[in-house]
């Protein structure tokens, strides 16, 4: 599990998209809030809200087997095939 890294401790080594905690002052938030932000050329694209801490994005979910992942035909044509009773037009 990733942990929050305060920007006072260190910054990301690579450009990319990260999960960040903003101070929330510019957005009118009363408390810090989490979102995503891009880090490029050693700086945050923070639009005025200060980044307080960051963490890498998690790796994408990967199904363990094909039972969790429908075939493209079932996924794309599923409702159509159900409504047409499987008959070809």
Coordinates of N, CA and C in Angstrom, one line a residue, residues 1-87:
X1 N 0.8 -1.2 0.0 CA 0.0 0.0 0.0 C 0.9 1.2 0.0
X2 N 0.6 2.2 -0.8 CA 1.3 3.4 -0.9 C 1.0 4.3 0.3
X3 N 1.9 5.1 0.7 CA 1.7 6.0 1.8 C 2.0 7.5 1.3
X4 N 1.3 8.4 1.9 CA 1.5 9.8 1.5 C 3.0 10.2 1.8
X5 N 3.5 11.0 0.9 CA 4.9 11.5 1.0 C 4.8 13.0 1.0
X6 N 5.1 13.7 2.1 CA 5.0 15.1 2.2 C 6.0 15.8 1.2
X7 N 5.6 16.9 0.6 CA 6.5 17.5 -0.4 C 7.8 18.1 0.3
X8 N 7.7 18.3 1.6 CA 8.9 18.7 2.3 C 9.9 17.6 2.5
X9 N 9.4 16.4 2.3 CA 10.3 15.2 2.4 C 11.0 14.9 1.1
X10 N 10.2 14.9 0.0 CA 10.8 14.7 -1.3 C 9.7 14.9 -2.4
X11 N 10.2 15.1 -3.6 CA 9.3 15.2 -4.8 C 9.4 14.0 -5.6
X12 N 8.5 13.8 -6.6 CA 8.6 12.6 -7.5 C 9.9 12.7 -8.3
X13 N 10.4 11.6 -8.7 CA 11.6 11.6 -9.5 C 11.3 11.7 -11.0
X14 N 10.1 11.3 -11.3 CA 9.7 11.3 -12.8 C 8.4 12.2 -13.0
X15 N 8.3 12.7 -14.2 CA 7.1 13.4 -14.6 C 6.0 12.4 -14.7
X16 N 4.8 12.9 -14.4 CA 3.6 12.0 -14.5 C 2.5 12.4 -13.6
X17 N 1.4 11.6 -13.6 CA 0.2 11.9 -12.9 C 0.3 11.2 -11.5
X18 N 0.0 11.9 -10.4 CA 0.1 11.4 -9.1 C -1.2 11.7 -8.3
X19 N -1.5 11.0 -7.2 CA -2.5 11.4 -6.3 C -1.9 12.4 -5.3
X20 N -2.6 13.5 -5.1 CA -2.0 14.5 -4.3 C -3.0 15.0 -3.2
X21 N -2.6 15.6 -2.2 CA -3.4 16.3 -1.2 C -3.1 17.8 -1.4
X22 N -4.2 18.5 -1.7 CA -4.1 20.0 -1.8 C -4.5 20.6 -0.5
X23 N -4.0 21.8 -0.3 CA -4.4 22.6 0.9 C -5.8 23.1 0.9
X24 N -6.4 23.2 -0.3 CA -7.8 23.6 -0.5 C -8.1 25.1 -0.4
X25 N -7.1 25.9 -0.1 CA -7.4 27.3 0.1 C -8.0 28.0 -1.1
X26 N -7.5 27.8 -2.3 CA -8.0 28.5 -3.5 C -9.3 28.0 -3.9
X27 N -9.5 26.7 -3.7 CA -10.8 26.1 -4.1 C -11.9 26.4 -3.1
X28 N -11.6 27.1 -2.1 CA -12.6 27.4 -1.1 C -12.9 26.2 -0.1
X29 N -12.1 25.2 -0.1 CA -12.3 24.1 0.8 C -11.8 24.5 2.2
X30 N -12.5 24.0 3.2 CA -12.1 24.3 4.6 C -11.0 23.4 5.1
X31 N -10.9 22.2 4.4 CA -9.9 21.2 4.8 C -9.2 20.8 3.5
X32 N -8.0 20.2 3.7 CA -7.3 19.6 2.6 C -8.1 18.6 1.9
X33 N -7.9 18.4 0.6 CA -8.6 17.4 -0.2 C -7.7 16.7 -1.2
X34 N -8.0 15.4 -1.5 CA -7.2 14.6 -2.4 C -7.8 14.7 -3.8
X35 N -6.9 14.6 -4.8 CA -7.2 14.6 -6.2 C -6.0 14.1 -7.0
X36 N -6.0 14.2 -8.3 CA -4.8 13.9 -9.0 C -4.2 15.2 -9.6
X37 N -2.9 15.1 -9.8 CA -2.2 16.3 -10.3 C -1.0 15.8 -11.1
X38 N -0.7 16.6 -12.1 CA 0.5 16.3 -13.0 C 1.7 17.0 -12.4
X39 N 2.8 16.2 -12.4 CA 4.1 16.7 -12.0 C 5.0 16.7 -13.2
X40 N 5.5 17.9 -13.6 CA 6.4 18.0 -14.8 C 7.4 19.1 -14.6
X41 N 8.6 18.8 -15.1 CA 9.8 19.7 -15.0 C 10.0 20.2 -13.5
X42 N 9.9 19.2 -12.6 CA 10.2 19.5 -11.2 C 9.2 20.4 -10.5
X43 N 8.0 20.5 -11.1 CA 6.9 21.3 -10.4 C 5.5 20.7 -10.6
X44 N 4.6 21.1 -9.7 CA 3.2 20.6 -9.8 C 2.4 21.6 -10.6
X45 N 1.5 21.1 -11.3 CA 0.5 21.9 -12.0 C -0.7 22.1 -11.1
X46 N -0.5 23.0 -10.1 CA -1.5 23.0 -9.0 C -2.5 24.1 -9.1
X47 N -2.5 24.9 -10.1 CA -3.6 25.9 -10.3 C -3.8 26.8 -9.1
X48 N -2.8 27.0 -8.3 CA -3.0 27.9 -7.1 C -3.2 27.2 -5.8
X49 N -3.8 26.0 -5.8 CA -3.9 25.2 -4.5 C -2.6 24.5 -4.3
X50 N -2.0 24.7 -3.1 CA -0.7 24.1 -2.8 C -0.8 22.6 -2.6
X51 N 0.1 21.9 -3.2 CA 0.2 20.5 -2.9 C 0.9 20.3 -1.6
X52 N 0.3 19.5 -0.7 CA 0.9 19.2 0.6 C 1.7 17.9 0.6
X53 N 1.1 16.9 -0.1 CA 1.7 15.5 -0.1 C 1.3 14.8 -1.4
X54 N 2.0 13.7 -1.7 CA 1.7 13.0 -2.9 C 1.9 11.5 -2.7
X55 N 1.4 10.7 -3.6 CA 1.8 9.3 -3.7 C 1.6 8.8 -5.1
X56 N 2.3 7.8 -5.5 CA 2.1 7.2 -6.9 C 0.7 6.7 -7.1
X57 N 0.2 6.6 -8.3 CA -1.0 6.0 -8.6 C -0.8 4.5 -8.4
X58 N -1.9 3.8 -8.0 CA -1.7 2.3 -7.9 C -1.7 1.7 -9.3
X59 N -1.2 0.4 -9.3 CA -1.2 -0.3 -10.6 C -2.6 -0.6 -11.0
X60 N -2.9 -0.7 -12.3 CA -4.3 -1.0 -12.7 C -4.7 -2.4 -12.3
X61 N -6.0 -2.5 -12.1 CA -6.6 -3.8 -11.8 C -6.4 -4.8 -12.9
X62 N -6.0 -6.0 -12.7 CA -5.9 -7.0 -13.7 C -6.8 -8.2 -13.3
X63 N -7.7 -8.7 -14.1 CA -8.5 -9.8 -13.7 C -7.6 -11.1 -13.5
X64 N -8.0 -11.9 -12.6 CA -7.3 -13.2 -12.3 C -7.5 -14.2 -13.5
X65 N -8.7 -14.2 -14.0 CA -9.0 -15.1 -15.1 C -10.0 -14.4 -16.0
X66 N -10.3 -15.1 -17.1 CA -11.2 -14.5 -18.1 C -12.7 -14.5 -17.6
X67 N -13.0 -15.2 -16.5 CA -14.4 -15.1 -16.0 C -14.7 -13.7 -15.5
X68 N -13.7 -13.0 -15.0 CA -13.9 -11.6 -14.6 C -13.9 -10.6 -15.7
X69 N -13.5 -11.0 -16.9 CA -13.4 -10.1 -18.0 C -14.3 -10.6 -19.1
X70 N -15.4 -9.9 -19.4 CA -16.2 -10.5 -20.5 C -15.6 -10.3 -21.9
X71 N -15.9 -11.3 -22.7 CA -15.4 -11.2 -24.1 C -15.9 -9.9 -24.7
X72 N -15.1 -9.4 -25.7 CA -15.5 -8.1 -26.3 C -16.9 -8.2 -26.9
X73 N -17.3 -9.3 -27.5 CA -18.6 -9.4 -28.1 C -19.7 -9.4 -27.1
X74 N -19.5 -10.0 -26.0 CA -20.5 -10.0 -24.9 C -20.6 -8.6 -24.3
X75 N -19.5 -7.9 -24.2 CA -19.5 -6.6 -23.6 C -20.1 -5.6 -24.5
X76 N -19.7 -5.6 -25.8 CA -20.2 -4.6 -26.8 C -21.6 -4.9 -27.2
X77 N -21.9 -6.2 -27.5 CA -23.1 -6.5 -28.1 C -24.1 -7.2 -27.2
X78 N -23.7 -7.2 -25.9 CA -24.6 -8.0 -24.9 C -26.0 -7.6 -24.9
X79 N -26.3 -6.3 -24.7 CA -27.7 -5.9 -24.6 C -28.4 -6.0 -26.0
X80 N -27.7 -5.8 -27.0 CA -28.3 -5.9 -28.4 C -28.7 -7.4 -28.6
X81 N -27.8 -8.3 -28.3 CA -28.1 -9.7 -28.5 C -29.2 -10.2 -27.6
X82 N -29.3 -9.7 -26.4 CA -30.4 -10.1 -25.5 C -31.7 -9.6 -26.0
X83 N -31.8 -8.4 -26.5 CA -33.0 -7.9 -27.1 C -33.4 -8.5 -28.4
X84 N -32.5 -9.0 -29.2 CA -32.8 -9.6 -30.5 C -33.0 -11.1 -30.4
X85 N -32.8 -11.6 -29.1 CA -32.9 -13.1 -28.9 C -31.9 -13.8 -29.6
X86 N -30.8 -13.2 -29.9 CA -29.6 -13.9 -30.6 C -29.8 -14.1 -32.1
X87 N -30.9 -13.6 -32.6 CA -31.1 -13.8 -34.1 C -30.3 -12.8 -34.9

